Coordinates of C-alpha atoms and ligand atoms in Angstrom, one line a residue:
M1 CA 0.7 -15.8 -21.6
S2 CA -1.2 -13.0 -19.8
K3 CA 0.7 -10.0 -18.5
V4 CA 0.1 -8.4 -15.1
L5 CA 1.5 -5.0 -14.1
V6 CA 2.0 -4.4 -10.4
S7 CA 2.4 -0.6 -10.0
D8 CA 2.4 -0.3 -6.1
S9 CA 4.4 -2.1 -3.5
I10 CA 2.8 -5.6 -3.0
D11 CA 3.8 -8.5 -0.8
Q12 CA 5.8 -11.2 -2.7
A13 CA 3.1 -13.8 -1.7
G14 CA 0.8 -12.0 -4.3
I15 CA 3.5 -11.9 -7.0
D16 CA 4.1 -15.6 -6.6
I17 CA 0.4 -16.4 -7.2
L18 CA 0.3 -14.2 -10.2
S19 CA 3.4 -15.7 -11.6
Q20 CA 1.6 -19.1 -11.8
V21 CA -0.5 -17.8 -14.7
A22 CA 1.1 -14.6 -16.0
T23 CA 4.2 -12.7 -16.7
V24 CA 4.4 -10.2 -13.9
D25 CA 6.1 -6.8 -14.2
V26 CA 6.6 -4.8 -11.0
K27 CA 7.1 -1.1 -11.8
I28 CA 6.6 1.1 -8.8
G29 CA 6.4 4.9 -8.9
L30 CA 5.3 5.3 -12.6
K31 CA 4.1 8.8 -13.5
P32 CA 0.6 8.9 -15.1
A33 CA 2.0 9.4 -18.6
E34 CA 4.4 6.5 -18.2
L35 CA 1.5 4.3 -17.0
I36 CA -0.6 5.3 -20.0
E37 CA 2.2 4.5 -22.3
I38 CA 2.6 0.9 -21.2
I39 CA -0.8 -0.1 -19.8
G40 CA -2.0 -1.3 -23.3
E41 CA 0.3 -4.4 -23.0
Y42 CA -1.3 -5.7 -19.8
D43 CA -4.3 -7.9 -19.0
A44 CA -4.3 -7.0 -15.3
L45 CA -3.2 -4.1 -13.1
M46 CA -2.5 -4.6 -9.4
I47 CA -2.3 -1.6 -7.2
R48 CA -2.6 -0.2 -3.7
S49 CA -3.6 3.4 -2.9
S50 CA -0.7 5.2 -4.6
T51 CA -1.6 4.5 -8.2
R52 CA -4.5 6.7 -9.5
V53 CA -6.3 4.7 -12.1
T54 CA -8.0 7.4 -14.1
Q55 CA -10.4 7.2 -17.1
E56 CA -7.5 8.0 -19.3
I57 CA -5.5 5.1 -18.0
I58 CA -8.5 2.8 -18.3
E59 CA -9.0 3.8 -21.9
A60 CA -5.4 3.2 -22.7
G61 CA -5.6 -0.2 -21.1
T62 CA -7.2 -1.8 -24.2
Q63 CA -6.3 -5.4 -23.0
L64 CA -7.3 -4.8 -19.4
K65 CA -9.6 -7.4 -17.9
I66 CA -9.1 -6.7 -14.2
I67 CA -7.9 -4.0 -11.8
G68 CA -7.0 -5.5 -8.4
R69 CA -6.7 -3.2 -5.4
A70 CA -4.7 -4.9 -2.7
G71 CA -6.6 -3.2 0.0
V72 CA -10.1 -1.8 0.7
G73 CA -10.6 1.6 -0.8
V74 CA -11.1 1.9 -4.5
D75 CA -11.5 5.6 -4.5
N76 CA -8.2 5.9 -6.5
V77 CA -9.9 3.9 -9.3
D78 CA -12.4 5.4 -11.8
V79 CA -14.8 2.4 -11.2
P80 CA -17.6 3.7 -13.5
A81 CA -15.1 4.1 -16.3
A82 CA -13.8 0.5 -15.7
T83 CA -17.4 -0.8 -15.6
R84 CA -18.2 0.7 -18.9
R85 CA -15.2 -1.0 -20.4
G86 CA -16.1 -4.3 -18.9
I87 CA -13.1 -4.3 -16.6
V88 CA -13.6 -6.1 -13.2
V89 CA -12.4 -4.1 -10.2
V90 CA -11.7 -6.2 -7.2
N91 CA -10.4 -5.4 -3.7
S92 CA -9.7 -7.2 -0.5
P93 CA -12.5 -6.0 1.8
E94 CA -11.3 -7.7 4.9
G95 CA -7.6 -8.4 4.5
N96 CA -6.4 -5.2 6.3
T97 CA -9.4 -4.7 8.7
I98 CA -7.5 -5.6 11.9
A99 CA -4.4 -3.6 10.8
A100 CA -6.4 -0.5 10.2
A101 CA -8.4 -0.9 13.4
E102 CA -5.3 -1.5 15.5
H103 CA -3.7 1.7 13.9
A104 CA -6.7 3.7 15.0
L105 CA -6.5 2.3 18.5
A106 CA -2.8 3.0 18.6
M107 CA -3.6 6.6 17.5
I108 CA -6.1 6.9 20.3
L109 CA -3.6 5.7 22.9
A110 CA -0.6 7.6 21.4
L111 CA -2.6 10.8 21.4
S112 CA -3.6 10.3 25.0
R113 CA -0.1 9.6 26.2
H114 CA 1.9 11.8 23.8
I115 CA 4.0 8.8 22.9
P116 CA 5.5 10.2 19.6
D117 CA 6.6 13.5 21.1
A118 CA 7.8 11.9 24.4
N119 CA 9.8 9.4 22.4
A120 CA 11.3 12.1 20.2
S121 CA 12.2 14.1 23.3
V122 CA 14.1 11.2 25.0
K123 CA 15.9 10.5 21.7
R124 CA 17.0 14.1 21.6
G125 CA 18.7 13.5 25.0
A126 CA 16.0 15.0 27.3
W127 CA 14.3 13.5 30.3
D128 CA 11.1 15.6 30.5
R129 CA 8.4 13.9 32.5
N130 CA 6.2 17.0 33.1
S131 CA 5.4 17.9 29.6
F132 CA 3.9 14.6 28.7
V133 CA 1.3 14.0 31.4
G134 CA -1.5 12.2 29.6
A135 CA -5.1 11.1 30.0
E136 CA -6.7 7.7 30.5
V137 CA -9.2 6.4 28.0
Y138 CA -10.9 4.3 30.7
K139 CA -14.4 5.5 31.3
K140 CA -14.1 8.1 28.5
T141 CA -16.6 8.3 25.7
L142 CA -15.5 7.1 22.2
G143 CA -17.6 8.2 19.3
V144 CA -17.3 5.7 16.4
V145 CA -18.4 7.2 13.1
G146 CA -19.0 4.2 10.7
L147 CA -19.7 0.9 12.4
G148 CA -18.5 -1.3 9.6
K149 CA -15.7 -3.9 9.6
I150 CA -13.0 -1.6 11.0
G151 CA -15.3 0.5 13.2
S152 CA -16.7 -2.6 14.8
H153 CA -13.3 -4.0 15.7
V154 CA -12.3 -0.6 17.2
A155 CA -15.5 -0.6 19.2
A156 CA -15.0 -4.1 20.5
V157 CA -11.4 -3.4 21.7
A158 CA -12.3 0.0 23.1
K159 CA -15.1 -1.7 25.1
T160 CA -12.6 -3.9 26.7
M161 CA -10.5 -0.9 27.7
G162 CA -13.5 0.4 29.6
M163 CA -14.7 3.1 27.2
K164 CA -18.3 4.1 26.8
L165 CA -19.3 3.8 23.2
L166 CA -21.4 6.0 21.0
A167 CA -21.8 5.2 17.3
Y168 CA -23.2 6.9 14.2
D169 CA -23.9 4.8 11.2
P170 CA -27.2 5.4 9.3
F171 CA -26.9 2.0 7.6
I172 CA -26.8 -0.3 10.6
S173 CA -29.4 -1.5 13.0
T174 CA -29.8 -0.5 16.6
E175 CA -29.5 -4.3 17.4
R176 CA -26.2 -4.6 15.7
A177 CA -24.9 -1.5 17.5
E178 CA -26.1 -2.9 20.8
Q179 CA -24.4 -6.2 20.1
L180 CA -21.2 -4.3 19.9
G181 CA -21.9 -2.4 23.1
C182 CA -22.5 0.9 21.2
Q183 CA -25.4 3.3 21.7
L184 CA -26.5 4.4 18.2
V185 CA -26.9 8.2 18.2
E186 CA -27.3 11.1 15.9
L187 CA -24.1 12.7 14.7
D188 CA -24.5 15.9 16.6
L189 CA -25.0 14.1 19.9
L190 CA -21.8 12.1 19.2
F191 CA -19.9 15.2 18.4
Q192 CA -21.1 16.9 21.6
Q193 CA -20.5 14.0 24.0
A194 CA -17.4 12.2 22.7
D195 CA -14.0 12.5 24.3
Y196 CA -12.5 10.7 21.3
I197 CA -14.0 10.5 17.8
T198 CA -12.7 7.9 15.4
L199 CA -13.8 7.9 11.7
H200 CA -14.4 4.6 9.9
I201 CA -16.5 5.6 6.9
P202 CA -15.8 5.7 3.1
K203 CA -15.2 9.0 1.5
T204 CA -18.3 9.9 -0.5
P205 CA -19.9 13.2 -1.5
E206 CA -21.9 13.0 1.8
T207 CA -18.8 12.4 4.0
T208 CA -16.4 14.8 2.3
H209 CA -15.6 17.5 4.9
L210 CA -18.0 15.9 7.4
I211 CA -15.6 17.3 10.0
N212 CA -15.5 21.0 9.2
A213 CA -15.4 24.3 11.1
T214 CA -19.1 24.0 12.0
T215 CA -18.9 20.4 13.3
L216 CA -15.6 21.0 15.0
A217 CA -17.3 23.8 16.9
K218 CA -19.8 21.3 18.4
M219 CA -17.1 19.1 19.9
K220 CA -15.7 19.3 23.5
P221 CA -12.5 21.5 23.6
T222 CA -10.8 18.4 24.9
A223 CA -12.0 16.1 22.2
R224 CA -9.5 14.1 20.2
I225 CA -10.2 13.1 16.7
V226 CA -8.7 10.2 14.8
N227 CA -8.9 9.7 11.0
C228 CA -7.6 6.4 9.7
A229 CA -10.3 6.2 7.1
R230 CA -9.9 8.6 4.2
G231 CA -8.3 12.0 3.6
G232 CA -10.9 14.6 2.8
I233 CA -13.4 13.5 5.4
I234 CA -11.8 16.1 7.6
D235 CA -11.3 19.7 6.3
E236 CA -7.7 20.0 7.2
V237 CA -7.6 23.8 7.2
A238 CA -10.5 24.0 9.6
L239 CA -9.0 21.3 11.8
A240 CA -5.6 23.1 12.0
A241 CA -7.4 26.3 12.9
A242 CA -9.5 24.6 15.6
L243 CA -6.4 23.0 17.1
K244 CA -4.5 26.2 17.1
A245 CA -7.4 28.0 18.7
G246 CA -7.8 25.3 21.4
K247 CA -11.3 24.5 20.2
I248 CA -10.4 20.9 20.1
G249 CA -7.9 18.8 22.1
G250 CA -6.0 16.8 19.5
A251 CA -6.0 15.0 16.3
A252 CA -4.3 11.9 14.8
L253 CA -4.4 11.5 11.1
D254 CA -3.2 8.7 8.9
V255 CA -4.8 9.9 5.7
F256 CA -4.9 13.3 4.0
E257 CA -6.8 15.3 1.5
S258 CA -3.8 15.1 -0.8
E259 CA -1.2 12.3 -0.4
P260 CA 1.7 12.5 0.0
L261 CA 1.0 15.4 2.4
G262 CA 2.4 18.6 1.1
E263 CA 2.7 22.0 2.8
S264 CA 0.4 21.9 5.8
E265 CA -0.3 23.8 8.9
L266 CA -0.8 20.5 10.6
R267 CA 3.0 19.8 10.4
S268 CA 3.7 22.8 12.5
L269 CA 1.5 21.8 15.4
G270 CA 2.8 20.2 18.7
K271 CA 2.1 17.1 20.6
E272 CA -1.6 17.4 20.2
V273 CA -1.2 16.3 16.6
I274 CA 0.1 13.0 15.3
L275 CA 0.6 12.4 11.6
T276 CA 1.4 9.0 10.0
P277 CA 1.9 8.4 6.3
H278 CA -1.2 6.2 5.5
L279 CA 0.1 3.3 7.5
G280 CA -3.2 1.8 8.5
A281 CA -2.8 -1.3 6.3
S282 CA 0.9 -1.5 6.7
T283 CA 1.4 -4.5 8.8
A284 CA 3.2 -7.6 7.5
E285 CA 0.1 -9.7 8.2
A286 CA -2.3 -7.4 6.4
Q287 CA 0.0 -7.0 3.4
V288 CA 0.2 -10.8 3.0
N289 CA -3.6 -11.1 3.4
V290 CA -4.5 -8.4 0.8
A291 CA -1.8 -9.5 -1.7
I292 CA -3.0 -13.1 -1.6
D293 CA -6.7 -12.2 -1.7
V294 CA -6.3 -9.9 -4.7
A295 CA -3.7 -12.0 -6.6
E296 CA -6.0 -15.0 -6.3
Q297 CA -8.8 -13.0 -7.9
I298 CA -6.6 -11.7 -10.7
R299 CA -5.5 -15.3 -11.3
D300 CA -9.1 -16.5 -11.4
V301 CA -10.2 -13.8 -13.8
I302 CA -7.2 -14.6 -16.1
L303 CA -8.3 -18.3 -16.0
G304 CA -11.8 -17.2 -17.0
L305 CA -13.4 -17.7 -13.6
P306 CA -15.4 -15.0 -11.7
A307 CA -13.8 -12.9 -9.0
R308 CA -15.1 -13.2 -5.4
S309 CA -14.8 -9.6 -4.3
A310 CA -15.6 -7.6 -7.4
V311 CA -16.8 -4.1 -6.5
N312 CA -18.5 -3.6 -9.8
I313 CA -20.5 -6.8 -10.2
P314 CA -23.7 -6.8 -8.2
G315 CA -24.5 -9.5 -5.6
L316 CA -21.3 -11.4 -5.7
G317 CA -20.1 -11.7 -2.1
P318 CA -17.6 -14.5 -1.5
D319 CA -20.2 -16.7 0.3
V320 CA -22.7 -16.3 -2.5
L321 CA -20.1 -16.9 -5.1
E322 CA -18.7 -20.1 -3.7
E323 CA -22.2 -21.6 -3.7
L324 CA -23.3 -20.3 -7.0
K325 CA -20.1 -20.7 -9.1
P326 CA -21.1 -24.0 -10.7
Y327 CA -24.6 -22.7 -11.3
M328 CA -23.1 -19.5 -12.9
Q329 CA -21.2 -21.7 -15.3
L330 CA -24.5 -23.5 -16.1
A331 CA -26.4 -20.2 -16.6
E332 CA -23.7 -18.9 -18.9
T333 CA -23.6 -22.1 -21.0
L334 CA -27.4 -22.1 -21.3
G335 CA -27.5 -18.4 -22.2
N336 CA -24.9 -19.0 -24.9
L337 CA -26.8 -22.0 -26.2
V338 CA -30.3 -20.4 -26.2
G339 CA -28.9 -17.3 -27.8
Q340 CA -27.5 -19.4 -30.7
L341 CA -30.7 -21.4 -31.1
A342 CA -32.7 -18.1 -31.1
G343 CA -30.4 -16.5 -33.6
G344 CA -31.3 -12.9 -34.6
R345 CA -31.9 -10.2 -32.0
V346 CA -33.3 -11.5 -28.6
E347 CA -35.9 -9.2 -27.1
V348 CA -37.0 -11.2 -24.0
L349 CA -35.1 -13.6 -21.9
N350 CA -37.2 -15.6 -19.4
I351 CA -35.2 -17.2 -16.6
R352 CA -36.9 -19.8 -14.4
L353 CA -35.0 -20.8 -11.2
Q354 CA -36.3 -24.2 -10.1
G355 CA -35.8 -26.2 -7.0
E356 CA -33.0 -25.2 -4.6
L357 CA -32.1 -22.3 -7.0
A358 CA -35.4 -20.7 -6.3
T359 CA -34.3 -19.7 -2.9
N360 CA -30.9 -18.4 -4.0
K361 CA -29.8 -15.0 -5.0
S362 CA -30.7 -14.7 -8.7
Q363 CA -28.7 -11.7 -9.7
P364 CA -25.4 -13.5 -10.4
L365 CA -27.2 -16.2 -12.4
I366 CA -29.0 -13.6 -14.5
V367 CA -25.7 -11.8 -15.1
A368 CA -24.1 -15.1 -16.1
A369 CA -27.0 -16.0 -18.4
L370 CA -26.9 -12.6 -20.1
K371 CA -23.1 -12.9 -20.5
G372 CA -23.7 -16.2 -22.3
L373 CA -26.5 -14.8 -24.4
L374 CA -24.5 -11.8 -25.6
Y375 CA -21.4 -13.8 -26.2
Q376 CA -22.1 -14.3 -29.9
A377 CA -22.6 -10.6 -30.4
L378 CA -19.9 -9.3 -28.2
R379 CA -17.4 -12.1 -27.8
E380 CA -14.7 -11.3 -25.2
R381 CA -16.1 -7.7 -24.8
V382 CA -19.0 -9.1 -22.6
N383 CA -18.3 -10.2 -19.1
Y384 CA -19.9 -10.3 -15.6
V385 CA -19.2 -6.6 -15.2
N386 CA -20.9 -5.2 -18.2
A387 CA -23.4 -8.0 -19.2
S388 CA -26.4 -6.3 -17.6
I389 CA -25.6 -2.8 -19.0
E390 CA -25.0 -4.3 -22.5
A391 CA -28.3 -6.2 -22.3
K392 CA -30.2 -3.2 -21.2
E393 CA -28.7 -1.1 -24.0
R394 CA -29.8 -3.7 -26.5
G395 CA -33.4 -3.6 -25.1
I396 CA -33.4 -7.2 -23.8
R397 CA -36.1 -7.6 -21.2
V398 CA -35.3 -10.1 -18.5
I399 CA -38.2 -11.8 -16.8
E400 CA -37.4 -13.9 -13.7
T401 CA -39.7 -16.6 -12.3
R402 CA -39.1 -19.0 -9.4
D403 CA -40.5 -22.5 -8.7
A404 CA -39.2 -24.1 -5.5
S405 CA -40.6 -27.5 -6.2
I406 CA -37.9 -30.1 -6.7
R407 CA -38.2 -32.4 -9.8
D408 CA -35.5 -34.7 -11.1
Y409 CA -32.6 -32.5 -10.0
A410 CA -31.9 -30.4 -6.9
G411 CA -31.8 -27.3 -8.9
T412 CA -32.5 -26.5 -12.6
L413 CA -32.3 -23.4 -14.7
H414 CA -34.6 -22.8 -17.6
L415 CA -33.9 -20.1 -20.2
E416 CA -36.4 -19.1 -22.9
A417 CA -35.3 -16.5 -25.5
T418 CA -37.8 -14.8 -27.7
G419 CA -36.4 -12.7 -30.5
T420 CA -36.8 -11.6 -34.1
L421 CA -36.6 -15.2 -35.3
G422 CA -38.8 -16.9 -32.8
T423 CA -38.7 -18.5 -29.4
H424 CA -36.3 -21.3 -28.1
S425 CA -35.7 -22.7 -24.7
V426 CA -33.2 -24.8 -22.9
T427 CA -33.1 -26.3 -19.4
G428 CA -30.0 -27.5 -17.6
A429 CA -28.9 -28.9 -14.3
L430 CA -25.8 -30.0 -12.4
L431 CA -25.0 -33.6 -12.1
G432 CA -23.1 -34.1 -8.9
E433 CA -21.5 -30.9 -7.8
R434 CA -20.6 -29.2 -11.1
E435 CA -21.1 -31.4 -14.2
I436 CA -23.5 -29.5 -16.5
H437 CA -26.2 -31.5 -18.2
L438 CA -28.8 -30.2 -20.8
T439 CA -32.1 -31.7 -19.7
D440 CA -34.5 -30.1 -22.1
V441 CA -34.3 -28.3 -25.5
D442 CA -37.4 -26.6 -26.9
G443 CA -39.6 -28.6 -24.5
F444 CA -38.1 -32.0 -25.5
P445 CA -36.5 -34.0 -22.7
I446 CA -32.8 -34.9 -23.3
N447 CA -29.9 -35.7 -21.0
V448 CA -26.6 -34.7 -22.5
P449 CA -23.5 -32.8 -21.3
P450 CA -22.9 -29.8 -23.6
S451 CA -19.8 -30.0 -25.8
K452 CA -17.9 -27.4 -27.8
Y453 CA -19.5 -28.2 -31.1
M454 CA -23.1 -29.3 -31.2
L455 CA -25.8 -29.9 -33.8
F456 CA -29.5 -29.8 -32.9
T457 CA -32.3 -30.9 -35.2
L458 CA -36.0 -30.7 -35.0
H459 CA -37.4 -33.6 -36.9
R460 CA -40.1 -36.1 -37.2
D461 CA -39.5 -39.3 -35.1
M462 CA -39.5 -41.9 -37.9
P463 CA -37.4 -44.9 -38.9
G464 CA -34.2 -44.1 -40.9
I465 CA -33.8 -40.5 -40.1
I466 CA -30.8 -41.0 -37.7
G467 CA -29.1 -43.2 -40.3
K468 CA -29.6 -40.6 -43.1
L469 CA -28.2 -37.8 -40.9
G470 CA -25.3 -39.9 -39.8
S471 CA -24.4 -40.7 -43.5
L472 CA -24.7 -37.1 -44.5
L473 CA -22.4 -36.0 -41.7
G474 CA -20.0 -38.8 -42.6
S475 CA -20.0 -37.7 -46.3
F476 CA -18.8 -34.3 -45.0
N477 CA -16.2 -36.0 -42.8
V478 CA -18.0 -34.8 -39.6
N479 CA -17.3 -37.2 -36.7
I480 CA -20.1 -37.7 -34.2
A481 CA -19.0 -38.0 -30.6
S482 CA -22.4 -38.7 -29.1
M483 CA -26.1 -38.4 -30.1
Q484 CA -29.4 -38.4 -28.3
V485 CA -33.0 -38.1 -29.3
G486 CA -35.6 -36.4 -27.1
R487 CA -39.3 -37.0 -27.9
K488 CA -42.5 -36.5 -26.1
I489 CA -44.6 -39.1 -28.1
V490 CA -43.6 -42.0 -30.3
R491 CA -43.4 -40.9 -34.0
G492 CA -44.3 -37.3 -33.1
D493 CA -41.9 -34.3 -33.2
A494 CA -38.4 -34.9 -31.7
V495 CA -35.2 -33.1 -31.0
M496 CA -31.8 -34.7 -31.8
A497 CA -28.7 -33.4 -29.9
L498 CA -25.4 -34.4 -31.5
S499 CA -21.9 -33.6 -30.1
I500 CA -19.4 -33.4 -33.0
D501 CA -15.7 -33.3 -32.9
D502 CA -15.2 -30.3 -35.2
P503 CA -17.2 -27.2 -36.3
L504 CA -19.8 -28.1 -39.0
P505 CA -18.4 -27.3 -42.5
E506 CA -20.0 -24.4 -44.4
G507 CA -23.2 -25.3 -46.3
I508 CA -24.0 -28.6 -44.5
L509 CA -26.9 -27.1 -42.5
D510 CA -28.8 -26.5 -45.8
E511 CA -28.2 -30.1 -46.8
I512 CA -29.4 -31.3 -43.4
I513 CA -32.7 -29.4 -43.6
K514 CA -33.3 -31.1 -47.0
V515 CA -33.3 -34.6 -45.3
P516 CA -37.0 -35.7 -45.4
G517 CA -38.4 -35.4 -41.9
I518 CA -35.9 -32.9 -40.6
R519 CA -37.6 -29.5 -40.2
D520 CA -34.9 -27.4 -38.7
A521 CA -31.2 -27.7 -37.7
Y522 CA -29.0 -25.5 -35.6
T523 CA -25.3 -25.6 -35.1
V524 CA -23.9 -24.3 -31.9
T525 CA -20.4 -23.6 -30.6
L526 CA -20.1 -23.4 -26.9
Ligands
NAD601 N1 -5.8 4.0 6.7 C1 -5.8 2.9 6.1 O1 -4.7 2.4 5.6 C2 -7.1 2.1 5.8 C3 -7.0 0.7 5.8 C4 -8.2 0.1 5.5 C5 -9.4 0.8 5.3 N2 -9.4 2.2 5.3 C6 -10.6 2.9 5.2 O2 -11.4 2.8 6.3 C7 -12.7 3.0 6.0 C8 -13.6 2.0 6.6 O3 -13.3 0.7 6.1 P1 -14.2 -0.6 6.4 O4 -13.5 -1.7 5.9 O5 -14.6 -0.6 7.8 O6 -15.5 -0.3 5.6 P2 -17.0 -0.9 5.8 O7 -17.7 -0.7 4.5 O8 -16.9 -2.2 6.4 O9 -17.6 0.1 6.8 C9 -17.9 1.4 6.5 C10 -19.1 1.8 7.3 O10 -19.4 3.2 7.1 C11 -20.8 3.3 7.1 N3 -21.2 4.6 6.4 C12 -21.3 4.8 5.1 N4 -21.6 6.1 4.9 C13 -21.7 6.7 6.1 C14 -22.1 8.0 6.6 N5 -22.3 8.9 5.7 N6 -22.1 8.2 7.9 C15 -21.8 7.2 8.8 N7 -21.5 6.0 8.4 C16 -21.5 5.7 7.1 C17 -21.4 2.1 6.4 O11 -22.7 1.8 6.8 C18 -20.4 1.0 7.0 O12 -21.0 0.4 8.1 C19 -12.8 3.1 4.5 O13 -12.8 4.5 4.1 C20 -11.5 2.5 4.1 O14 -11.1 2.9 2.8 C21 -8.2 2.8 5.6
3PG602 O1 -8.1 1.3 1.6 C1 -7.2 0.7 2.1 O2 -7.1 -0.5 2.1 C2 -6.1 1.5 2.8 O3 -6.2 2.8 2.6 C3 -4.7 1.0 2.6 O4 -4.1 1.6 1.5 P1 -2.7 1.0 1.1 O5 -2.9 -0.3 0.5 O6 -2.1 2.0 0.1 O7 -1.8 0.9 2.3

């Protein structure tokens, strides 16, 4: 049974899903050295933002197949290190969107009305109404930096509160911004005009210390800034200095350069500063969402299925994946089959997407085909994450062609592998929704479902040959489950595809090739 380590606090709904397929150990608060010591036992690691998954931890995780981040940000995971090791990293891109957006909105209102300090003062026994006179957000300008999932929801709600919206996001269109009621502007203009600035961007080299002494100096002295995105986007020393000097009106931070927040000037500031301990995603609803979302993906990967929100597999959004999943299985099977027929080192893989597949995203299918192709060489070490890198490193050139015309099946996939031992090709399609059928081998039409053990022969189509092969296999105690011949012309060349119950015994291929009329034989394990 697989083993999953949960090293941060995760909702029970996720643990229940994992327990269906694995032994689950929940160990919260492990020190890095303790994690390194035990991670080698585990197939999967499930975390939130508290566990830092460093290269050292990834290297110690010799059995790790998947790291699941029950939340959005994967900046606490060394994703490149995981990718190199073929470990899938998944997250829950939308599970806590609303929670984070509502926290940012709560921060905006709490800052405006001094709610935390007013509350603390009443709880201390005071009744001070004069110190907490606030400001309305109605008709004020909100500058949204990052108009993605969270930024968009903040903008939508702020709009209904009567705020004027400016947005800065170099990766979204003016139309999208307008749909959300935002005017897309340059960052400097946003800094100059906004009464409130809310950050909803990832932390990247470009966004680190985006808010610094220089940018703070551009803001209104009354401006209030909210960061519920990532610590480090704001230079906290510069922010504290600007607040103390009255160069900016207020700040509400949920995230910090270093978490937990240690010694900080920010702690000593008054009602103009609100600090929360990274609570953006901490709602009951969000925690159930992210735990289920990520646990389901870990379960799928343990069961050998692809994950729907892998951050280190290109082109696998949930919508794409749902549609392509059966075709990915087809691509992987065909890749594995053509790799075994080709034998030796494959140099070129031609992939033709036919029919309805021609209009689809090809990247996941190519990755799946490469995974299958490399399986014989790399076994479990190759997966959807590292298949493309491994193929590139082996000098395999991938050529993709598309043909939208529909033939016998809605969509077919044709793979041709050329290597040191020659060229072979296979074509396959799905029967119904997901039943894989081989429809062509080396240009000969057949129609067989692939099976675990198969034997293919290239032979002359002549009387007696099937009988001779059957007797030979019988004499080696090989049981034939099914058999089909594909030929283009009567008594010309033909291909025979046999499904057999067990692996072919050692030495029998040499005997098969000696049968008069049989020119070649290939055994395949799928
Ligand atoms: N406080 C919390 O608990 C909490 C919870 C969830 C998410 N988050 C964080 O919130 C942030 C936003 O999350 P999301 O789900 O909306 O992400 P998202 O990917 O949907 O949106 C991010 C947006 O930022 C934009 N962007 C990227 N680089 C930019 C740049 N240099 N300048 C301006 N815009 C830029 C992108 O185009 C995108 O539209 C992330 O940092 C995430 O980790 C925090
Ligand atoms: O990126 C996220 O999803 C948030 O920062 C939430 O982090 P958390 O799961 O540790 O609360």
